[in-house]
Amino acid sequence: MRIKSAFAVTALLALAVTACGGGGAGDKGEAAKPGEPVKLNFLSLAWQKESLAANKELVEEWNKANPTIQVTYVQGSWDNVNDQLVTQFAGGTAPDVIHNDSPALSGFAADGYLLDLKDKIPAELKSDIPQAAWDTTTFDDGKGNQGVYGVPFLQESQVIIANKKLLDEAKVRIPTADSPWTWEEFSEAAKKMTKDGHFGVAWPMKSPVNKTLNLALNFGGKFFETAADGKTTVKVGPEEREVLQRIHDQLWKDKSADPAALGQGTADPLPAFYKGKFALLPVGVYLRQQVVEQAPEGFEWVTLPGPKGTTTEQGAVSQTLSVAQDSKNPDAALKFISFFLNGKNQAKLAKGDWLLPTSQAAAADPSMTTKENGWDVATASGKSLVVAPFLKVKGFDEWKSKVATPVLQQYFANKISLDEAANKLVTDGNSVLERYQK
Amino acid sequence: MTATATRPSPPKPRTRRGGGGSRRNREMWVLMLPALVPVLLFSVGPLLYGVGLAFTDARATRNRDVSFTGLENVYELFGDADFWSSFKIGLIWSVSVTVLQFLAALGLALLLNQNLRFRGVARVLAVVPWAMPPVVIGLMWKLVYHPDAGILNSMLGTDVNWLADFSLALPAIIVVGVWTGMPQTTVVLLAGLQSVPKELYEAVEVDGAGRWRRFWNITLPQLRPVIVAITSLDFVWNINQFGLVYVLTAGGPGGQTRLPMLFAYEEAFRYRFFGYASMLGVAFAIVVLAVLGLYLWRQMKEAK
């Protein structure tokens, strides 16, 4: 009897456990039953205070106006969104609406986890966003078809944040959006500002790849080329070497760049910047927000446009909203996205994140061109954005973290020569890319 | 009916392998089943599944089927320079942290075993790092090592970027690893020290033994089983370290601190090569078990 009871308990436990395991599917967004509102999960990666407030406010506004489609705000983080999505996609529990950036979409699109929005985007939203921005979210679906896997809404350009006092003291020409510094002028200015233990510039290069690849377009450097047979390989020719060499020269030849900043993340050098340890900080436009919030009283700063090579072009990546392939309510998800990213709301989101809106209506908002906090320079720099060539490269992420990041870190730390760096980027890089082209 | 048929047969002697024993065995297994089922489902099952995945080309994708690829992942692993680099870094990290942790913990345990004032408070303080989650420890040490705002540079009057310097990053995280793991090693060694019979010390004191001889001839041999156990466990914990180093350097700069588990994690969750990542896991498990087995075997042999 006892044995039978024990068997029964075991069987029940096993059933319960199995049921729990299989219950994962129940977490997926399900099609609403008649009379019940559609429920959507929206994974947001907003992190700046104003941006968080803007995101939550818009979700609340939507929920009030649309009782039949209710959106749940789910907070994510840029630090681990990839891990979160890989596991959620594999487990079939991904959110319906996903906030991410365009480099991340390529892999998920090719792996079939994102919905192709090509024929689903409302005409108004489609026409409000320029084609160049749509190009940043257009990818191969892994079967040779091109699709649109996200709605691009915020973009980042590189500007130079400058300590106004040190800039004025150096008596250099102040660059404007119409007449930016050339790289030669930039280097000369940095040299002039280097004195008494202070440096002209700081390059935070903990994650050097996107920054250098985006700036390499100043000289037409693309780093990847695709042959007629469709095979993509790494290329480090004279155009690609220009920006690498110039940054390296500032560090080790002119000694006008602070070597201590090399291993730092983008925002890490700010305390030293406020103390006047260096005068110029080339960073993404969003960093202005932290300067506004954190700079000590009386600290004066200005936003300068990024330097110019043969062109002012910079590679653009976009923040995006996508719909999961597994979403049971893709139409409702798109309706929400259309509301969330209309011109008026994009202006709110752009101001919250201190980034550039893709919406032309939002870009026309007067607050986007005010001189206050460098918005005029930031918005003008958006005109130089072109699709970053690496966006379309399968295996870019692995090339970036396994090959390019260590190689560029070693090169900027003066541990290897430019020739060695170029050789590694190509040889090791091509082995990585081959993994994705089998 | 015959007389013999009605005569009761003598009782069979009960043996361990007899019917009663089998029944008890059955009962034992049945009673263990409720505990075994979750273990099988959540530990053994995924483990076997992982080993199975190691011999496939599994990727995180909906667009292709998983195929059995035999030993392809093994060949790839042997030819993968990143694997060997990560393996080497893992060994340097594990051996350094384990040895330094042991030496520091032994010193601390000997100190805490003395009749000091405030011994209780000192013992509590010594185990504080044990109570801290690895992420908090990582963030705290990041601040200590910060090139501009860090306490270390301000104390030394230097301008070093400890965690981003190619030569200093690994030693810097080894220091953190030693600090983090020292409390549990100290506690175990302290427990070992307290179980050494006082008579042994008294006996050698009668023979005129000094502190060093007492330590060498009594303390260390008496502690040997504890030392074998804790250093073996420390080695396994250290080679499997992930969270602390992920927060401190995420494997950088330039892969100089990419421990084996970070490497396997990147292959699985960053590049989504689940099959290859599983093979890395299997390989690291075999290496750890082999090293550990050898070490234990030698120690046991010596102990005999």
XYZ file of C-alpha atoms in Angstrom:
742
model
C 0.000 0.000 0.000
C 2.801 2.335 0.995
C 4.612 1.472 -2.209
C 1.528 2.206 -4.273
C 1.083 5.545 -2.506
C 4.701 6.458 -3.110
C 4.327 5.561 -6.818
C 1.198 7.684 -7.000
C 2.931 10.673 -5.364
C 5.900 10.289 -7.704
C 3.707 10.094 -10.760
C 1.765 13.175 -9.658
C 4.973 15.064 -8.982
C 6.397 14.079 -12.344
C 3.202 15.177 -14.043
C 3.187 18.462 -12.169
C 6.828 19.095 -13.000
C 6.297 18.201 -16.654
C 3.269 20.440 -16.755
C 5.318 23.292 -15.280
C 8.030 22.728 -17.882
C 5.579 22.716 -20.696
C 3.848 25.737 -19.282
C 6.377 28.041 -20.902
C 4.256 28.223 -24.007
C 1.470 29.671 -21.939
C 3.611 32.711 -21.249
C 3.561 33.665 -24.910
C 1.279 36.448 -25.991
C -1.961 34.755 -26.898
C -4.660 35.815 -29.295
C -7.376 37.566 -27.315
C -10.695 35.845 -26.780
C -13.775 37.749 -28.002
C -14.626 40.591 -25.632
C -11.229 40.541 -23.964
C -8.571 43.164 -24.690
C -5.506 42.190 -26.654
C -2.483 42.147 -24.355
C 0.944 43.162 -25.629
C 4.307 43.101 -23.888
C 6.614 45.967 -24.810
C 10.288 45.492 -23.968
C 11.821 48.939 -23.576
C 15.518 49.648 -23.119
C 15.064 53.271 -22.117
C 17.430 54.106 -19.280
C 17.900 57.850 -19.073
C 15.564 59.480 -16.560
C 13.723 61.670 -19.061
C 13.511 58.861 -21.588
C 12.055 56.441 -19.042
C 9.417 58.996 -18.133
C 8.576 59.645 -21.802
C 8.273 55.896 -22.577
C 6.016 55.174 -19.632
C 3.907 58.245 -20.287
C 3.304 57.180 -23.902
C 2.358 53.633 -22.877
C -0.083 55.032 -20.338
C -1.552 57.409 -22.920
C -2.017 54.505 -25.346
C -3.641 52.267 -22.750
C -6.121 54.992 -21.824
C -7.056 55.650 -25.432
C -7.146 51.988 -26.509
C -8.999 49.795 -24.026
C -9.041 46.937 -26.538
C -5.263 46.793 -26.883
C -3.472 46.964 -23.564
C 0.305 47.290 -23.468
C 2.450 46.160 -20.554
C 5.709 48.069 -20.203
C 8.610 45.639 -19.596
C 11.901 47.198 -18.537
C 15.016 45.767 -20.209
C 18.651 46.812 -20.262
C 21.117 47.402 -23.075
C 23.674 45.437 -21.030
C 21.947 42.096 -21.385
C 19.217 42.493 -23.990
C 20.977 40.104 -26.355
C 21.076 37.301 -23.756
C 17.494 38.000 -22.795
C 16.263 37.837 -26.366
C 18.316 34.767 -27.328
C 16.798 32.822 -24.447
C 13.295 34.244 -24.876
C 13.241 33.598 -28.607
C 14.518 30.049 -28.098
C 11.908 29.480 -25.387
C 9.090 31.065 -27.386
C 8.439 33.721 -24.742
C 9.719 36.861 -26.464
C 7.845 40.141 -25.930
C 5.529 41.278 -28.740
C 7.198 44.653 -29.268
C 10.967 44.765 -28.920
C 13.200 47.807 -28.507
C 16.723 47.205 -29.805
C 19.283 48.670 -32.194
C 19.754 47.925 -35.853
C 23.076 45.999 -35.633
C 21.329 43.465 -33.390
C 18.430 42.954 -35.783
C 20.464 41.424 -38.583
C 21.145 38.146 -36.725
C 17.669 37.796 -35.268
C 16.121 38.510 -38.671
C 18.298 35.909 -40.387
C 17.407 33.392 -37.669
C 13.694 33.925 -38.294
C 12.773 35.443 -34.938
C 11.512 38.818 -36.152
C 8.470 39.644 -38.219
C 9.044 41.175 -41.643
C 7.212 44.523 -41.523
C 7.811 45.406 -45.191
C 4.176 45.269 -46.293
C 2.651 46.054 -42.938
C 3.925 49.523 -42.080
C 1.221 52.227 -42.295
C 1.852 54.683 -45.161
C 2.005 57.713 -42.856
C 4.747 56.228 -40.698
C 6.609 54.953 -43.746
C 6.694 58.332 -45.465
C 7.636 60.235 -42.300
C 10.901 58.296 -41.966
C 13.482 58.745 -44.765
C 14.569 55.735 -46.811
C 18.144 56.048 -45.503
C 16.823 55.232 -42.037
C 14.695 52.320 -43.314
C 17.882 50.969 -44.925
C 19.354 50.526 -41.443
C 16.651 47.971 -40.632
C 16.470 46.165 -43.986
C 18.095 42.746 -43.810
C 18.269 39.318 -45.377
C 15.838 36.855 -43.793
C 18.363 34.039 -43.992
C 16.708 32.662 -47.133
C 17.826 35.348 -49.562
C 14.841 37.700 -49.232
C 15.162 41.274 -48.056
C 12.752 42.397 -45.363
C 12.232 45.296 -42.953
C 12.679 44.029 -39.415
C 12.164 47.121 -37.321
C 10.961 50.697 -37.344
C 14.006 52.960 -36.930
C 13.361 55.878 -34.609
C 16.459 57.252 -32.916
C 19.915 57.690 -34.364
C 23.259 58.665 -32.933
C 25.966 60.773 -34.510
C 29.424 61.555 -33.213
C 30.108 65.065 -31.957
C 32.852 66.621 -29.855
C 31.929 67.916 -26.412
C 34.377 70.669 -25.461
C 35.396 72.467 -22.289
C 34.541 76.044 -23.339
C 37.147 77.729 -21.146
C 40.023 75.599 -22.483
C 38.711 75.953 -26.030
C 38.608 79.753 -25.761
C 42.064 79.876 -24.172
C 43.564 77.890 -27.040
C 42.357 80.575 -29.475
C 41.549 78.029 -32.180
C 38.875 78.419 -34.827
C 35.532 77.310 -33.419
C 34.048 74.786 -35.835
C 30.420 75.049 -36.893
C 27.981 72.608 -38.442
C 28.619 74.236 -41.838
C 32.338 74.404 -41.371
C 33.553 71.591 -39.138
C 37.222 71.024 -38.281
C 39.170 68.904 -40.693
C 41.012 66.069 -38.987
C 44.211 68.133 -39.411
C 42.620 71.104 -37.644
C 41.257 68.808 -34.950
C 44.735 67.378 -34.299
C 46.325 70.842 -34.281
C 43.698 72.125 -31.838
C 44.279 69.114 -29.566
C 48.029 69.765 -29.642
C 47.507 73.425 -28.731
C 45.356 72.464 -25.780
C 47.935 69.987 -24.459
C 50.017 71.654 -21.758
C 50.830 71.533 -18.041
C 49.773 67.917 -17.631
C 46.489 68.528 -19.420
C 45.557 66.860 -22.662
C 43.755 68.173 -25.708
C 41.482 65.193 -26.192
C 40.388 61.887 -24.658
C 39.296 58.805 -26.599
C 37.333 56.390 -24.427
C 37.954 53.170 -26.339
C 36.663 50.371 -24.160
C 34.360 49.547 -27.085
C 36.321 50.987 -29.984
C 34.742 49.251 -32.958
C 31.490 51.069 -33.712
C 33.055 54.440 -33.051
C 36.070 53.948 -35.312
C 34.102 52.193 -38.038
C 31.497 54.962 -38.076
C 34.170 57.673 -38.200
C 36.158 55.745 -40.849
C 33.467 56.757 -43.322
C 34.951 60.282 -43.089
C 37.562 58.920 -45.506
C 35.353 56.338 -47.229
C 36.602 53.462 -45.039
C 34.090 50.615 -45.115
C 36.084 47.660 -43.719
C 33.991 45.068 -45.607
C 33.578 44.238 -49.263
C 31.265 41.782 -50.936
C 32.412 39.915 -54.040
C 30.194 39.058 -57.008
C 29.608 35.579 -55.526
C 28.090 37.226 -52.440
C 31.037 36.373 -50.187
C 31.895 39.135 -47.705
C 35.475 39.672 -46.610
C 37.294 42.183 -44.423
C 39.247 44.970 -46.113
C 41.700 47.323 -44.422
C 43.072 49.567 -47.147
C 44.315 53.172 -47.089
C 40.780 54.558 -46.563
C 40.166 52.328 -43.546
C 43.582 53.168 -42.033
C 43.137 56.953 -42.050
C 41.080 57.428 -38.890
C 42.872 54.622 -37.050
C 46.242 56.228 -37.756
C 45.067 59.729 -36.808
C 43.681 58.657 -33.428
C 46.842 56.652 -32.764
C 48.981 59.691 -33.672
C 47.094 61.854 -31.189
C 47.798 59.270 -28.520
C 51.401 58.338 -29.153
C 52.962 60.785 -31.619
C 51.444 64.142 -30.677
C 50.739 62.907 -27.140
C 47.733 65.195 -27.182
C 45.280 62.434 -26.156
C 44.993 61.163 -22.588
C 46.111 57.496 -22.584
C 44.312 56.863 -19.273
C 40.956 57.276 -21.016
C 41.702 54.523 -23.561
C 40.279 51.641 -21.586
C 37.249 53.571 -20.384
C 33.628 53.377 -21.405
C 32.099 56.409 -23.083
C 30.874 58.137 -19.923
C 33.772 57.131 -17.663
C 36.073 60.079 -18.506
C 33.443 62.668 -17.541
C 34.761 63.292 -13.983
C 38.221 64.013 -15.429
C 36.630 66.163 -18.173
C 34.917 68.347 -15.577
C 38.264 68.745 -13.776
C 39.824 70.016 -17.009
C 42.166 67.051 -17.466
C 41.404 67.246 -21.177
C 39.490 69.700 -23.319
C 37.759 67.671 -26.022
C 35.699 64.522 -25.764
C 34.556 62.917 -29.058
C 31.393 60.995 -28.151
C 27.863 60.204 -29.258
C 25.315 63.016 -29.055
C 23.462 61.333 -26.184
C 26.298 62.018 -23.740
C 25.234 65.685 -23.598
C 22.466 64.628 -21.258
C 24.925 63.346 -18.653
C 26.999 66.510 -18.938
C 23.890 68.616 -18.343
C 22.921 66.514 -15.323
C 26.315 65.957 -13.745
C 28.609 68.878 -14.610
C 29.601 70.949 -11.594
C 28.080 74.394 -11.279
C 29.836 76.953 -13.419
C 31.313 74.376 -15.807
C 30.863 75.695 -19.335
C 30.771 73.363 -22.286
C 29.843 73.417 -25.966
C 28.959 70.856 -28.603
C 31.146 70.845 -31.710
C 30.472 68.890 -34.895
C 32.523 65.769 -35.611
C 35.640 66.257 -37.753
C 35.673 66.112 -41.538
C 37.838 63.901 -43.710
C 37.188 63.747 -47.433
C 33.532 63.949 -46.352
C 31.648 64.461 -43.092
C 29.883 61.121 -43.509
C 29.443 58.935 -40.445
C 27.956 55.470 -40.160
C 24.444 55.408 -38.753
C 22.800 52.810 -36.619
C 19.254 53.216 -35.373
C 17.321 52.322 -32.297
C 14.370 50.274 -33.440
C 11.041 48.777 -32.495
C 10.426 45.287 -33.902
C 7.680 42.703 -33.658
C 8.456 39.133 -32.614
C 7.644 36.487 -35.209
C 5.887 34.511 -32.464
C 3.613 37.393 -31.470
C -0.013 36.345 -31.602
C -1.119 39.937 -32.181
C 1.198 41.442 -34.791
C -1.399 43.865 -36.140
C -2.104 45.289 -32.703
C 1.660 45.515 -32.110
C 2.066 47.546 -35.301
C -0.785 49.855 -34.351
C 0.966 50.524 -31.053
C 4.311 51.124 -32.798
C 2.652 53.556 -35.241
C 1.297 55.555 -32.324
C 4.486 55.333 -30.278
C 6.667 56.551 -33.125
C 4.528 59.281 -34.672
C 6.261 62.632 -35.191
C 5.081 64.204 -31.957
C 6.039 61.205 -29.837
C 9.406 60.731 -31.545
C 10.294 64.303 -30.617
C 9.484 63.434 -26.974
C 11.565 60.249 -27.128
C 14.481 61.995 -28.873
C 14.553 64.722 -26.244
C 14.358 62.082 -23.510
C 17.314 60.147 -24.913
C 19.195 63.147 -26.333
C 19.365 61.411 -29.704
C 18.246 62.328 -33.221
C 14.749 61.366 -34.370
C 14.322 59.669 -37.751
C 10.860 61.204 -38.131
C 10.985 64.267 -40.351
C 8.048 65.754 -38.469
C 9.922 65.311 -35.178
C 13.139 66.791 -36.607
C 11.170 69.925 -37.544
C 10.199 70.457 -33.912
C 11.800 73.764 -32.794
C 13.238 72.105 -29.704
C 15.427 69.969 -31.959
C 17.248 72.972 -33.414
C 17.644 75.214 -30.398
C 21.167 76.303 -29.504
C 20.588 75.227 -25.932
C 22.681 72.185 -24.980
C 23.991 71.875 -28.531
C 20.775 70.598 -30.108
C 21.426 72.665 -33.260
C 24.828 71.031 -33.830
C 23.542 67.576 -32.905
C 20.578 67.760 -35.276
C 22.729 69.173 -38.087
C 25.185 66.294 -37.656
C 22.331 63.928 -38.453
C 22.540 65.033 -42.078
C 25.937 63.323 -42.360
C 24.588 59.937 -41.327
C 24.653 57.140 -43.890
C 23.966 53.441 -43.379
C 26.946 51.895 -41.608
C 28.322 49.283 -44.057
C 28.910 46.747 -41.298
C 25.198 46.564 -40.549
C 24.627 44.078 -43.342
C 27.571 41.800 -42.565
C 26.661 38.381 -41.210
C 28.976 37.570 -38.328
C 29.835 41.229 -37.692
C 29.105 40.877 -33.997
C 31.553 37.997 -33.607
C 34.163 39.798 -35.735
C 33.638 42.868 -33.593
C 34.049 41.215 -30.205
C 36.518 38.421 -31.006
C 38.756 40.151 -33.498
C 38.222 43.876 -33.921
C 37.801 44.886 -30.271
C 41.003 43.214 -29.024
C 42.975 44.225 -32.109
C 41.921 47.880 -31.975
C 42.454 47.997 -28.215
C 45.971 46.617 -28.724
C 46.644 49.022 -31.567
C 45.429 52.087 -29.679
C 47.391 50.932 -26.622
C 50.461 50.958 -28.904
C 51.090 47.248 -28.434
C 50.983 46.403 -32.139
C 51.623 48.325 -35.359
C 48.966 49.387 -37.824
C 50.189 46.759 -40.296
C 49.871 44.036 -37.679
C 46.443 45.297 -36.698
C 45.298 45.387 -40.323
C 46.638 41.891 -40.923
C 44.810 40.485 -37.896
C 41.582 42.282 -38.731
C 41.652 40.707 -42.181
C 43.087 37.229 -41.551
C 41.372 36.419 -38.245
C 38.316 38.370 -39.331
C 37.819 36.380 -42.514
C 37.978 33.094 -40.560
C 35.178 34.384 -38.352
C 33.050 35.519 -41.295
C 33.484 32.137 -42.999
C 31.660 30.559 -40.078
C 28.541 32.453 -41.145
C 28.887 31.859 -44.864
C 28.985 28.050 -44.837
C -2.140 -35.316 1.728
C 1.140 -36.594 3.095
C 2.688 -35.874 6.426
C 5.623 -34.228 4.820
C 3.330 -31.934 2.865
C 1.688 -30.614 6.025
C 4.889 -30.219 7.976
C 5.831 -26.601 8.210
C 9.066 -25.907 6.406
C 11.859 -24.443 8.479
C 12.201 -20.704 8.119
C 14.759 -19.662 5.534
C 17.652 -17.738 6.921
C 17.299 -14.058 5.962
C 20.226 -12.909 3.951
C 21.129 -9.452 2.733
C 20.256 -10.479 -0.800
C 17.193 -12.423 0.246
C 13.563 -11.517 -0.388
C 13.313 -9.181 2.612
C 16.402 -7.283 1.496
C 15.079 -6.911 -2.052
C 11.806 -5.614 -0.705
C 13.617 -3.096 1.469
C 15.717 -2.087 -1.525
C 12.572 -1.634 -3.589
C 10.998 0.415 -0.823
C 14.124 2.506 -0.526
C 14.129 3.272 -4.249
C 10.452 4.046 -4.279
C 10.797 6.411 -1.340
C 13.736 8.094 -3.032
C 11.860 8.552 -6.297
C 10.117 11.827 -5.383
C 13.517 13.348 -4.722
C 15.148 11.639 -7.693
C 12.624 12.806 -10.268
C 13.439 16.536 -9.987
C 17.159 15.736 -9.900
C 16.841 13.650 -13.043
C 14.639 16.230 -14.736
C 16.521 19.371 -13.815
C 20.130 18.212 -13.381
C 20.877 14.947 -15.110
C 18.498 15.555 -18.013
C 19.884 18.954 -19.038
C 23.420 17.648 -18.505
C 22.856 14.747 -20.878
C 21.038 17.052 -23.279
C 24.045 19.383 -23.203
C 26.426 16.524 -23.929
C 24.178 15.476 -26.808
C 24.100 19.039 -28.180
C 27.898 19.060 -28.201
C 27.845 16.654 -31.120
C 25.469 18.738 -33.237
C 25.525 21.991 -35.175
C 22.727 23.452 -33.012
C 22.279 27.213 -33.334
C 19.667 29.554 -31.914
C 17.609 29.798 -35.082
C 14.225 28.791 -36.477
C 15.518 28.628 -40.011
C 17.417 25.359 -39.976
C 17.281 21.902 -38.473
C 19.827 20.569 -36.042
C 22.126 17.903 -37.501
C 24.413 15.410 -35.822
C 27.951 16.398 -36.768
C 29.964 13.731 -34.964
C 33.343 15.006 -33.852
C 33.307 18.173 -35.973
C 33.030 20.404 -32.893
C 35.976 18.573 -31.318
C 38.144 19.251 -34.390
C 37.015 22.888 -34.400
C 37.847 23.179 -30.723
C 41.369 21.801 -31.152
C 42.039 24.256 -33.959
C 40.486 27.239 -32.176
C 43.204 29.637 -31.000
C 40.655 31.505 -28.875
C 39.820 28.300 -27.018
C 43.467 27.643 -26.178
C 44.020 31.249 -25.173
C 40.981 31.141 -22.900
C 42.080 27.788 -21.483
C 45.539 29.176 -20.687
C 44.062 32.275 -19.039
C 41.693 30.029 -17.072
C 44.570 27.926 -15.756
C 46.661 30.974 -14.801
C 43.655 32.495 -13.038
C 42.587 29.316 -11.234
C 46.029 28.245 -10.067
C 47.016 31.773 -8.989
C 43.773 32.485 -7.172
C 43.680 29.058 -5.509
C 47.294 29.210 -4.297
C 47.183 32.845 -3.166
C 43.779 32.357 -1.591
C 45.082 29.351 0.333
C 48.206 31.136 1.582
C 46.314 34.257 2.608
C 43.525 32.236 4.214
C 45.998 30.052 6.121
C 47.703 33.151 7.515
C 44.382 34.661 8.491
C 43.109 31.415 9.990
C 46.272 31.056 12.103
C 45.826 34.625 13.278
C 42.146 34.164 14.094
C 42.990 30.974 15.989
C 45.061 32.962 18.483
C 43.651 34.352 21.694
C 43.283 37.872 20.361
C 41.153 40.643 21.799
C 37.994 41.133 19.751
C 38.575 37.753 18.134
C 34.838 37.323 17.606
C 34.541 40.638 15.792
C 37.619 39.888 13.699
C 36.167 36.523 12.684
C 32.910 38.136 11.619
C 34.739 40.820 9.629
C 36.863 38.178 7.923
C 33.806 36.506 6.419
C 32.112 39.698 5.192
C 33.126 39.211 1.525
C 31.448 35.801 1.675
C 28.109 37.474 2.281
C 28.447 39.743 -0.736
C 27.083 38.765 -4.167
C 29.775 38.577 -6.900
C 28.108 41.401 -8.831
C 28.363 43.743 -5.843
C 31.989 42.736 -5.288
C 32.710 43.366 -8.973
C 31.140 46.816 -8.893
C 32.934 47.697 -5.670
C 36.350 46.714 -7.043
C 35.610 48.507 -10.299
C 35.353 51.667 -8.246
C 38.567 50.810 -6.376
C 40.378 50.364 -9.722
C 38.765 53.365 -11.460
C 41.572 55.302 -13.182
C 40.301 58.770 -12.193
C 38.076 58.309 -9.188
C 39.511 55.058 -7.777
C 40.933 54.830 -4.283
C 43.899 52.713 -5.433
C 45.278 55.335 -7.806
C 44.678 58.072 -5.303
C 46.599 56.108 -2.635
C 49.468 55.265 -4.962
C 49.454 58.639 -6.701
C 49.301 56.888 -10.070
C 47.182 57.231 -13.179
C 46.858 53.559 -14.134
C 43.815 52.058 -15.812
C 44.120 48.750 -13.970
C 41.293 46.843 -15.604
C 42.011 48.060 -19.127
C 45.765 47.612 -19.151
C 46.844 44.574 -21.153
C 49.493 43.525 -18.622
C 47.700 44.485 -15.410
C 44.101 43.406 -16.010
C 44.654 39.706 -15.199
C 46.701 40.350 -12.025
C 44.091 42.945 -11.007
C 41.211 40.481 -11.260
C 43.296 37.786 -9.538
C 43.545 40.100 -6.514
C 39.756 40.435 -6.511
C 39.366 36.667 -6.875
C 41.635 36.064 -3.865
C 39.758 38.635 -1.770
C 36.405 37.158 -2.738
C 37.214 33.517 -2.066
C 39.350 33.936 1.022
C 36.563 33.855 3.660
C 35.277 30.360 2.968
C 38.834 29.011 2.777
C 39.631 30.773 6.060
C 36.562 29.385 7.794
C 37.317 25.832 6.698
C 40.985 26.095 7.704
C 40.024 27.665 11.024
C 37.685 24.763 11.709
C 40.539 22.408 10.828
C 42.913 24.241 13.159
C 40.470 24.039 16.029
C 40.179 20.286 15.637
C 43.922 19.675 16.033
C 44.347 17.970 19.447
C 46.128 20.276 21.901
C 47.994 17.281 23.350
C 50.045 17.047 20.189
C 51.328 20.596 20.650
C 52.011 19.955 24.315
C 53.973 16.832 23.433
C 56.267 18.579 20.962
C 56.628 21.547 23.282
C 58.022 19.140 25.867
C 60.548 18.163 23.186
C 61.465 21.830 22.882
C 59.882 22.447 19.477
C 59.626 26.069 18.375
C 56.714 27.706 16.545
C 57.976 26.780 13.114
C 58.469 23.092 14.028
C 55.054 23.002 15.661
C 53.538 24.385 12.504
C 55.512 22.141 10.166
C 55.271 18.899 12.163
C 51.847 19.178 13.733
C 49.622 21.821 12.193
C 50.289 21.178 8.541
C 50.057 17.349 8.621
C 46.916 17.553 10.730
C 45.385 20.021 8.299
C 46.283 18.006 5.208
C 42.853 16.421 4.602
C 41.208 19.826 5.033
C 43.752 21.456 2.727
C 43.206 18.811 0.046
C 39.463 19.267 0.215
C 39.347 23.070 0.252
C 42.020 23.681 -2.396
C 40.363 21.144 -4.698
C 37.002 22.822 -4.244
C 38.562 26.274 -4.628
C 40.187 25.201 -7.892
C 36.868 23.972 -9.257
C 35.033 27.115 -8.099
C 37.714 29.346 -9.566
C 37.947 27.715 -12.964
C 34.157 27.919 -13.187
C 34.151 31.613 -12.232
C 31.943 33.799 -14.374
C 29.934 36.583 -12.704
C 32.760 38.388 -10.964
C 34.965 38.653 -14.047
C 32.005 39.416 -16.293
C 31.241 42.489 -14.178
C 34.863 43.549 -13.811
C 36.155 43.240 -17.365
C 33.725 41.101 -19.416
C 36.847 39.310 -20.675
C 38.672 42.437 -21.839
C 40.884 44.169 -22.594
C 41.511 42.341 -25.828
C 40.443 38.998 -24.384
C 43.197 39.125 -21.708
C 40.788 38.059 -18.972
C 38.466 35.855 -21.029
C 38.068 32.886 -18.685
C 36.786 29.566 -20.099
C 33.247 30.097 -18.864
C 33.112 33.579 -20.393
C 34.298 32.103 -23.672
C 31.637 29.383 -23.615
C 28.988 31.945 -22.641
C 29.904 34.183 -25.580
C 29.751 31.269 -28.001
C 26.295 30.292 -26.743
C 24.521 33.552 -26.025
C 26.348 36.080 -28.129
C 27.077 34.143 -31.325
C 24.379 31.534 -30.718
C 26.473 28.462 -31.580
C 24.806 26.249 -28.985
C 26.405 23.048 -30.269
C 29.957 24.373 -30.149
C 29.365 26.058 -26.783
C 28.148 22.738 -25.379
C 31.310 21.062 -26.627
C 33.329 23.751 -24.839
C 31.389 22.987 -21.667
C 32.056 19.267 -22.043
C 35.760 19.899 -22.690
C 36.138 22.167 -19.654
C 34.270 19.662 -17.485
C 36.586 16.850 -18.602
C 39.666 18.949 -17.923
C 38.448 19.952 -14.454
C 37.504 16.386 -13.565
C 40.843 15.079 -14.834
C 42.899 17.631 -12.909
C 40.813 17.170 -9.805
C 40.908 13.370 -10.039
C 44.669 13.352 -10.414
C 45.152 15.743 -7.536
C 42.857 13.811 -5.224
C 44.409 10.502 -6.185
C 47.902 11.783 -5.351
C 46.792 13.253 -2.060
C 44.950 10.113 -1.023
C 47.961 8.018 -1.941
C 50.232 10.198 0.162
C 47.777 10.158 3.034
C 47.916 6.343 3.091
